[in-house]
Amino acid sequence: MERTVGTTVRGLRGPIINQGDDLEKIVVDVVLNSAKAENYSIDDQDVITITESIVARSQGNYATVDDIAADVNAKFGDEPVGIIFPILSRNRFSICLRGMARGLKKVVLMLSYPSDEVGNHLVDIDELDEKGINPWTDVLTEAEFREHFGYKKHTFTGVDYIEYYKSLIEEEGAECEVIFSNNAKTILDYTKNVLTCDIHTRFRTKRILENNGAEKVYAMSDILTASNNGSGFNEAYGLLGSNKSTENSIKLFPNDCQPLVEGIQAKIKEETGKNVEVMVYGDGAFKDPVGQIWELADPVVSPAYTAGLEGTPNEVKLKYLADNNFADLRGDELKTAISDYIKNKDEDLVGAMEAQGTTPRRLTDLIGSLSDLTSGSGDKGTPFVYIKGYFDNYTK
């Protein structure tokens, strides 16, 4: 019988993961037991994905507010520091900010507007037009911002982030001044010491600051890149990718995941004879149409993956073939023609009309987004995702 199903995605339930757990064994056991219980096969090029959160939990990769404070103070001392371009998130940034403030005497908090880097809005862009304010050139004080826009609460969280972040800083005993600008150089009018908190634009921001007279410039990716008296750390990303754990601690992005994914791949091969692909994933890379939030607050979608997940898809558009190359065919003739075309397609279709609209994003970004949407961010309890048929096409 001809196959009627293409890609299938299963969120797999597993135990609650704690520090020191043998995650490699747990993942393999969950996959093998699930396949047996649900009666599906394990085949070559199936994909196992694991959320970064449980990898970090198994590693015990946590840090406290005091750990953050100690590192920030060691880097800046008692000088006033500009904390610029943070995202607006209780989960992602509030504990980090608390730690930064605890290690400093004075903070100049510079917020981008109308939204942060990932799309959390402080003010609707239409209101900027109404007020005649240009966010690319105009610098606003807190008083000016309030005069123009009043007190705004986030669409999803109901939080006034200006008030919230300022209160966090002052609760830690630091003086706080809030300004609004999208130009990194603005902060240099207030202080030459800067901690830039943007994620995907951090290298450019650091370069601009260093080229324009900044004396000390660090990014969030420079904080806790090594352990502080036994704390967790992330050598590559520092505080980036961290999440709130408790009111006094964060879970950091996991360290050195490559041995984990390769170990799981090897054990599945040993148990089944099949070569599956394995990756660790964090945030997906997609945008919410209501809140306008771009999901990717992690520094990367996947910090580790096996070799078969390198690259981008090389696909043709069936609709284009049917409407153009084989517009005169129908039924079995059309199916045969399209199947033959796919079997003989070029290895590199970049620029080909037949590939237009296929959006050749990286495989890890596509599969990470699929996995993130499957596992969710709440109480589904499926930190592992098993994907079959992802590399299939119309001919399989």
Short mmCIF file of C-alpha atoms in Angstrom, two decimals:
data_model
loop_
_atom_site.label_atom_id
_atom_site.label_comp_id
_atom_site.label_asym_id
_atom_site.label_seq_id
_atom_site.Cartn_x
_atom_site.Cartn_y
_atom_site.Cartn_z
CA MET A 1 0.00 0.00 0.00
CA GLU A 2 1.24 3.49 -0.84
CA ARG A 3 2.27 5.65 2.10
CA THR A 4 -0.29 8.28 3.02
CA VAL A 5 1.72 10.08 5.73
CA GLY A 6 4.80 12.25 5.36
CA THR A 7 6.53 13.85 8.34
CA THR A 8 5.29 12.83 11.79
CA VAL A 9 6.27 14.55 15.02
CA ARG A 10 5.87 13.03 18.48
CA GLY A 11 6.43 14.79 21.76
CA LEU A 12 7.84 12.14 24.10
CA ARG A 13 7.19 12.17 27.82
CA GLY A 14 10.08 11.56 30.15
CA PRO A 15 10.98 11.83 33.83
CA ILE A 16 11.71 15.13 35.56
CA ILE A 17 15.42 15.69 35.03
CA ASN A 18 17.68 16.69 37.93
CA GLN A 19 21.35 17.46 38.32
CA GLY A 20 23.59 14.46 37.79
CA ASP A 21 21.04 12.37 35.89
CA ASP A 22 22.42 10.27 33.03
CA LEU A 23 20.58 12.14 30.30
CA GLU A 24 22.11 10.12 27.50
CA LYS A 25 20.69 6.88 28.93
CA ILE A 26 17.36 8.49 29.77
CA VAL A 27 16.84 9.78 26.22
CA VAL A 28 17.71 6.44 24.64
CA ASP A 29 15.44 4.54 27.03
CA VAL A 30 12.53 6.95 26.43
CA VAL A 31 12.88 6.67 22.64
CA LEU A 32 13.14 2.87 22.61
CA ASN A 33 10.27 2.41 25.07
CA SER A 34 8.07 4.87 23.18
CA ALA A 35 8.70 3.18 19.84
CA LYS A 36 7.73 -0.17 21.36
CA ALA A 37 4.67 1.15 23.20
CA GLU A 38 3.35 3.20 20.26
CA ASN A 39 4.38 0.66 17.62
CA TYR A 40 6.53 2.79 15.35
CA SER A 41 9.87 1.91 13.83
CA ILE A 42 13.21 3.62 14.31
CA ASP A 43 14.72 4.35 10.92
CA ASP A 44 17.74 5.99 9.36
CA GLN A 45 17.46 9.81 9.29
CA ASP A 46 14.82 9.95 12.01
CA VAL A 47 15.53 12.90 14.30
CA ILE A 48 15.62 13.04 18.11
CA THR A 49 15.56 16.52 19.65
CA ILE A 50 16.08 17.45 23.29
CA THR A 51 15.17 20.78 24.87
CA GLU A 52 18.15 22.71 26.19
CA SER A 53 16.46 23.22 29.53
CA ILE A 54 16.81 19.62 30.67
CA VAL A 55 20.40 19.44 29.41
CA ALA A 56 21.28 22.41 31.61
CA ARG A 57 19.34 20.87 34.51
CA SER A 58 21.25 17.60 34.22
CA GLN A 59 24.50 19.60 34.17
CA GLY A 60 23.44 21.62 37.24
CA ASN A 61 24.22 24.78 35.28
CA TYR A 62 22.77 27.41 37.65
CA ALA A 63 23.97 30.73 39.02
CA THR A 64 22.70 33.12 41.68
CA VAL A 65 22.18 36.86 41.79
CA ASP A 66 25.32 37.10 43.92
CA ASP A 67 27.33 35.18 41.31
CA ILE A 68 26.27 37.65 38.63
CA ALA A 69 26.92 40.62 40.93
CA ALA A 70 30.44 39.47 41.73
CA ASP A 71 31.41 39.10 38.08
CA VAL A 72 29.87 42.43 37.07
CA ASN A 73 31.57 44.25 39.95
CA ALA A 74 34.90 42.65 39.09
CA LYS A 75 34.60 43.98 35.55
CA PHE A 76 33.28 47.50 36.28
CA GLY A 77 34.06 48.33 39.91
CA ASP A 78 32.12 51.29 41.32
CA GLU A 79 31.92 53.28 38.08
CA PRO A 80 28.49 54.25 36.65
CA VAL A 81 27.52 51.68 34.03
CA GLY A 82 25.17 51.89 31.07
CA ILE A 83 23.02 48.78 30.78
CA ILE A 84 21.70 49.02 27.25
CA PHE A 85 19.29 47.25 24.91
CA PRO A 86 17.90 44.58 27.28
CA ILE A 87 14.91 42.55 26.18
CA LEU A 88 11.71 43.06 28.16
CA SER A 89 11.21 39.75 29.93
CA ARG A 90 10.68 38.66 33.51
CA ASN A 91 11.81 35.15 32.60
CA ARG A 92 14.84 36.07 30.53
CA PHE A 93 16.22 39.24 32.08
CA SER A 94 14.81 40.19 35.47
CA ILE A 95 17.15 38.04 37.59
CA CYS A 96 20.12 38.98 35.40
CA LEU A 97 19.29 42.66 35.92
CA ARG A 98 18.96 42.15 39.66
CA GLY A 99 22.45 40.65 39.72
CA MET A 100 23.91 43.41 37.58
CA ALA A 101 22.41 46.10 39.81
CA ARG A 102 23.64 44.38 42.97
CA GLY A 103 27.20 44.65 41.67
CA LEU A 104 26.95 48.34 40.69
CA LYS A 105 26.49 51.77 42.30
CA LYS A 106 24.74 53.60 39.47
CA VAL A 107 22.95 52.28 36.38
CA VAL A 108 21.93 54.23 33.30
CA LEU A 109 19.31 51.94 31.78
CA MET A 110 18.94 52.59 28.04
CA LEU A 111 15.92 50.95 26.43
CA SER A 112 15.34 50.64 22.72
CA TYR A 113 11.94 51.79 21.48
CA PRO A 114 9.22 51.30 20.25
CA SER A 115 10.23 47.66 20.97
CA ASP A 116 13.10 45.58 22.18
CA GLU A 117 15.23 43.37 19.96
CA VAL A 118 12.76 40.48 19.92
CA GLY A 119 9.63 42.57 19.42
CA ASN A 120 8.28 43.29 22.92
CA HIS A 121 6.74 46.75 22.54
CA LEU A 122 7.01 49.64 24.96
CA VAL A 123 4.75 51.72 22.72
CA ASP A 124 2.84 51.18 19.49
CA ILE A 125 4.72 52.46 16.47
CA ASP A 126 1.63 54.34 15.29
CA GLU A 127 1.84 56.46 18.45
CA LEU A 128 5.34 57.54 17.46
CA ASP A 129 3.91 58.83 14.18
CA GLU A 130 1.15 60.66 16.01
CA LYS A 131 3.63 62.35 18.34
CA GLY A 132 6.13 63.13 15.58
CA ILE A 133 8.91 61.17 17.24
CA ASN A 134 11.63 59.47 15.23
CA PRO A 135 12.98 56.45 17.16
CA TRP A 136 16.16 56.41 15.06
CA THR A 137 17.21 59.93 15.99
CA ASP A 138 15.29 61.07 19.07
CA VAL A 139 16.61 60.41 22.58
CA LEU A 140 14.00 60.55 25.34
CA THR A 141 14.34 60.82 29.09
CA GLU A 142 11.97 58.86 31.29
CA ALA A 143 9.95 62.01 31.96
CA GLU A 144 9.68 62.79 28.23
CA PHE A 145 8.63 59.24 27.44
CA ARG A 146 5.90 59.36 30.08
CA GLU A 147 4.74 62.77 28.90
CA HIS A 148 4.30 61.48 25.35
CA PHE A 149 3.04 57.95 25.98
CA GLY A 150 1.99 57.61 29.60
CA TYR A 151 2.16 54.25 31.34
CA LYS A 152 2.02 51.25 29.02
CA LYS A 153 1.63 47.59 29.98
CA HIS A 154 2.90 44.67 27.92
CA THR A 155 0.24 42.97 25.78
CA PHE A 156 0.85 39.50 27.21
CA THR A 157 2.31 40.04 30.69
CA GLY A 158 0.49 43.17 31.84
CA VAL A 159 3.80 44.57 33.12
CA ASP A 160 5.03 48.16 32.78
CA TYR A 161 8.65 47.21 32.08
CA ILE A 162 10.04 50.71 32.58
CA GLU A 163 8.69 50.82 36.12
CA TYR A 164 9.52 47.16 36.75
CA TYR A 165 13.16 47.30 35.65
CA LYS A 166 13.78 50.59 37.45
CA SER A 167 12.35 49.17 40.67
CA LEU A 168 14.54 46.06 40.41
CA ILE A 169 17.65 48.20 40.11
CA GLU A 170 16.73 50.48 42.99
CA GLU A 171 15.75 47.55 45.23
CA GLU A 172 19.34 46.34 44.88
CA GLY A 173 20.63 49.68 46.20
CA ALA A 174 21.81 51.15 42.92
CA GLU A 175 20.88 54.57 41.58
CA CYS A 176 18.95 54.36 38.31
CA GLU A 177 18.42 56.73 35.39
CA VAL A 178 16.29 55.59 32.43
CA ILE A 179 16.69 56.87 28.87
CA PHE A 180 15.36 55.73 25.50
CA SER A 181 17.47 55.48 22.33
CA ASN A 182 18.23 53.11 19.47
CA ASN A 183 21.71 54.52 18.93
CA ALA A 184 24.39 52.72 20.94
CA LYS A 185 26.56 55.86 20.97
CA THR A 186 23.93 57.73 23.02
CA ILE A 187 25.02 55.95 26.20
CA LEU A 188 28.50 57.45 25.91
CA ASP A 189 27.05 60.86 26.78
CA TYR A 190 26.23 59.39 30.21
CA THR A 191 29.06 56.93 30.90
CA LYS A 192 32.01 55.33 29.14
CA ASN A 193 31.37 51.95 30.83
CA VAL A 194 28.77 49.83 29.11
CA LEU A 195 27.16 46.42 29.54
CA THR A 196 25.27 45.74 26.32
CA CYS A 197 22.45 43.24 26.67
CA ASP A 198 21.33 42.72 23.08
CA ILE A 199 21.51 39.19 21.74
CA HIS A 200 21.92 38.87 17.99
CA THR A 201 23.35 42.36 17.41
CA ARG A 202 25.82 42.36 20.31
CA PHE A 203 28.98 42.20 18.20
CA ARG A 204 27.99 45.26 16.19
CA THR A 205 26.99 47.15 19.33
CA LYS A 206 30.31 46.41 21.01
CA ARG A 207 32.21 47.49 17.90
CA ILE A 208 30.33 50.80 17.69
CA LEU A 209 30.96 51.55 21.35
CA GLU A 210 34.64 50.63 21.25
CA ASN A 211 35.17 52.73 18.12
CA ASN A 212 33.55 55.78 19.71
CA GLY A 213 35.38 56.20 22.98
CA ALA A 214 33.95 53.62 25.37
CA GLU A 215 36.43 52.59 28.05
CA LYS A 216 34.95 49.32 29.30
CA VAL A 217 32.52 47.35 27.12
CA TYR A 218 31.10 43.95 27.93
CA ALA A 219 28.14 42.00 26.59
CA MET A 220 25.91 39.59 28.49
CA SER A 221 27.87 36.89 26.70
CA ASP A 222 30.95 38.06 28.64
CA ILE A 223 29.37 37.62 32.09
CA LEU A 224 29.83 34.24 33.82
CA THR A 225 31.86 32.70 31.03
CA ALA A 226 33.72 30.89 33.81
CA SER A 227 32.60 29.57 37.18
CA ASN A 228 32.44 31.98 40.08
CA ASN A 229 33.21 30.03 43.25
CA GLY A 230 31.49 26.90 41.93
CA SER A 231 28.64 28.62 40.09
CA GLY A 232 27.36 27.55 36.72
CA PHE A 233 28.66 29.29 33.63
CA ASN A 234 28.60 29.19 29.86
CA GLU A 235 31.93 29.58 28.17
CA ALA A 236 30.45 30.58 24.79
CA TYR A 237 27.37 32.62 25.74
CA GLY A 238 27.68 33.75 29.35
CA LEU A 239 24.28 34.93 30.56
CA LEU A 240 22.68 34.73 27.12
CA GLY A 241 20.07 31.99 26.88
CA SER A 242 19.50 31.94 30.64
CA ASN A 243 16.07 31.62 32.23
CA LYS A 244 14.69 32.50 35.63
CA SER A 245 14.87 29.51 37.98
CA THR A 246 13.97 31.06 41.34
CA GLU A 247 13.68 34.64 42.60
CA ASN A 248 17.40 34.46 43.33
CA SER A 249 18.84 32.26 40.56
CA ILE A 250 18.96 31.50 36.86
CA LYS A 251 19.43 28.39 34.77
CA LEU A 252 22.14 29.06 32.21
CA PHE A 253 22.30 27.83 28.61
CA PRO A 254 23.87 24.33 28.64
CA ASN A 255 27.58 23.81 28.14
CA ASP A 256 29.31 21.49 25.66
CA CYS A 257 26.32 19.48 24.38
CA GLN A 258 28.14 17.86 21.46
CA PRO A 259 29.23 14.73 23.36
CA LEU A 260 25.60 14.24 24.43
CA VAL A 261 24.10 14.29 20.93
CA GLU A 262 26.84 12.11 19.51
CA GLY A 263 26.55 9.69 22.44
CA ILE A 264 22.79 9.31 21.93
CA GLN A 265 23.31 8.76 18.22
CA ALA A 266 25.90 6.04 18.91
CA LYS A 267 23.72 4.25 21.49
CA ILE A 268 20.68 4.20 19.18
CA LYS A 269 22.91 2.81 16.43
CA GLU A 270 24.15 0.14 18.81
CA GLU A 271 20.62 -0.80 19.90
CA THR A 272 18.83 -0.66 16.53
CA GLY A 273 21.42 -0.54 13.77
CA LYS A 274 19.87 2.73 12.58
CA ASN A 275 21.61 6.07 12.15
CA VAL A 276 19.37 8.76 13.63
CA GLU A 277 20.19 12.45 13.90
CA VAL A 278 20.16 14.18 17.30
CA MET A 279 20.05 17.83 18.33
CA VAL A 280 19.60 20.02 21.39
CA TYR A 281 17.18 22.90 20.80
CA GLY A 282 16.18 26.06 22.59
CA ASP A 283 13.86 28.73 21.25
CA GLY A 284 12.31 28.27 17.86
CA ALA A 285 12.84 30.98 15.27
CA PHE A 286 9.40 32.34 14.49
CA LYS A 287 7.33 35.48 15.07
CA ASP A 288 4.00 35.81 16.87
CA PRO A 289 1.51 37.73 14.71
CA VAL A 290 -0.43 39.20 17.66
CA GLY A 291 2.28 40.33 20.06
CA GLN A 292 4.83 40.84 17.24
CA ILE A 293 7.37 38.93 19.32
CA TRP A 294 10.20 37.14 17.56
CA GLU A 295 10.64 34.01 19.62
CA LEU A 296 14.42 33.70 19.47
CA ALA A 297 15.72 35.02 22.80
CA ASP A 298 18.37 32.29 22.91
CA PRO A 299 21.68 33.08 21.20
CA VAL A 300 21.16 30.14 18.81
CA VAL A 301 18.33 27.71 18.10
CA SER A 302 20.59 24.68 18.50
CA PRO A 303 23.83 24.64 20.50
CA ALA A 304 24.70 21.09 19.35
CA TYR A 305 23.62 18.66 16.65
CA THR A 306 24.91 15.65 14.73
CA ALA A 307 26.52 16.03 11.31
CA GLY A 308 23.47 15.02 9.26
CA LEU A 309 21.64 18.17 10.37
CA GLU A 310 24.19 20.52 8.85
CA GLY A 311 23.04 22.68 5.94
CA THR A 312 19.71 23.69 4.43
CA PRO A 313 16.95 21.82 2.57
CA ASN A 314 17.37 21.43 -1.19
CA GLU A 315 13.77 21.33 -2.32
CA VAL A 316 11.64 22.18 -5.33
CA LYS A 317 8.15 23.68 -5.24
CA LEU A 318 5.55 21.12 -6.34
CA LYS A 319 3.07 23.89 -7.12
CA TYR A 320 5.56 25.54 -9.47
CA LEU A 321 6.28 22.28 -11.29
CA ALA A 322 2.57 21.49 -11.68
CA ASP A 323 1.70 25.01 -12.90
CA ASN A 324 4.70 25.53 -15.17
CA ASN A 325 6.99 22.64 -16.13
CA PHE A 326 4.18 20.09 -16.40
CA ALA A 327 1.08 22.25 -16.81
CA ASP A 328 -0.24 20.04 -19.63
CA LEU A 329 -0.18 16.81 -17.58
CA ARG A 330 -2.75 15.29 -15.23
CA GLY A 331 -3.15 12.25 -12.99
CA ASP A 332 -0.51 9.52 -13.09
CA GLU A 333 1.41 11.25 -15.87
CA LEU A 334 1.79 14.36 -13.73
CA LYS A 335 2.78 12.33 -10.69
CA THR A 336 5.40 10.41 -12.66
CA ALA A 337 6.84 13.55 -14.24
CA ILE A 338 7.15 15.37 -10.91
CA SER A 339 8.63 12.29 -9.21
CA ASP A 340 11.24 11.93 -11.96
CA TYR A 341 12.10 15.63 -11.68
CA ILE A 342 12.63 15.34 -7.92
CA LYS A 343 14.78 12.21 -8.27
CA ASN A 344 17.04 14.00 -10.77
CA LYS A 345 17.06 17.51 -9.25
CA ASP A 346 20.34 19.41 -8.98
CA GLU A 347 22.27 19.15 -5.74
CA ASP A 348 22.24 22.94 -5.42
CA LEU A 349 18.99 24.65 -6.37
CA VAL A 350 19.87 28.14 -5.14
CA GLY A 351 18.49 30.62 -7.67
CA ALA A 352 16.47 28.04 -9.61
CA MET A 353 12.91 29.07 -10.42
CA GLU A 354 11.69 25.62 -9.38
CA ALA A 355 12.94 26.28 -5.84
CA GLN A 356 11.42 29.73 -5.34
CA GLY A 357 9.30 30.00 -2.20
CA THR A 358 10.91 27.00 -0.47
CA THR A 359 12.66 29.25 2.11
CA PRO A 360 16.00 27.45 2.53
CA ARG A 361 16.54 28.16 6.24
CA ARG A 362 19.07 26.06 8.15
CA LEU A 363 17.84 22.57 9.02
CA THR A 364 18.60 23.13 12.70
CA ASP A 365 16.48 26.30 12.75
CA LEU A 366 13.57 24.60 11.01
CA ILE A 367 13.69 21.46 13.14
CA GLY A 368 14.27 23.50 16.30
CA SER A 369 11.16 25.57 15.57
CA LEU A 370 9.15 22.41 14.90
CA SER A 371 10.37 20.92 18.17
CA ASP A 372 9.76 24.06 20.22
CA LEU A 373 6.18 24.29 18.96
CA THR A 374 5.68 20.59 19.75
CA SER A 375 7.08 20.60 23.27
CA GLY A 376 5.71 24.03 24.16
CA SER A 377 6.97 26.13 27.06
CA GLY A 378 4.56 25.01 29.76
CA ASP A 379 3.33 21.76 31.24
CA LYS A 380 3.14 19.37 28.27
CA GLY A 381 5.89 17.28 29.83
CA THR A 382 7.45 16.31 26.51
CA PRO A 383 11.07 17.52 26.59
CA PHE A 384 12.06 15.05 23.86
CA VAL A 385 10.70 15.13 20.32
CA TYR A 386 10.88 12.26 17.82
CA ILE A 387 10.54 13.19 14.14
CA LYS A 388 10.05 10.69 11.34
CA GLY A 389 10.08 11.38 7.62
CA TYR A 390 11.51 14.89 7.84
CA PHE A 391 13.92 14.17 4.98
CA ASP A 392 11.32 12.42 2.84
CA ASN A 393 9.94 13.95 -0.32
CA TYR A 394 7.12 13.24 -2.77
CA THR A 395 8.96 10.23 -4.23
CA LYS A 396 9.35 8.31 -0.97
#
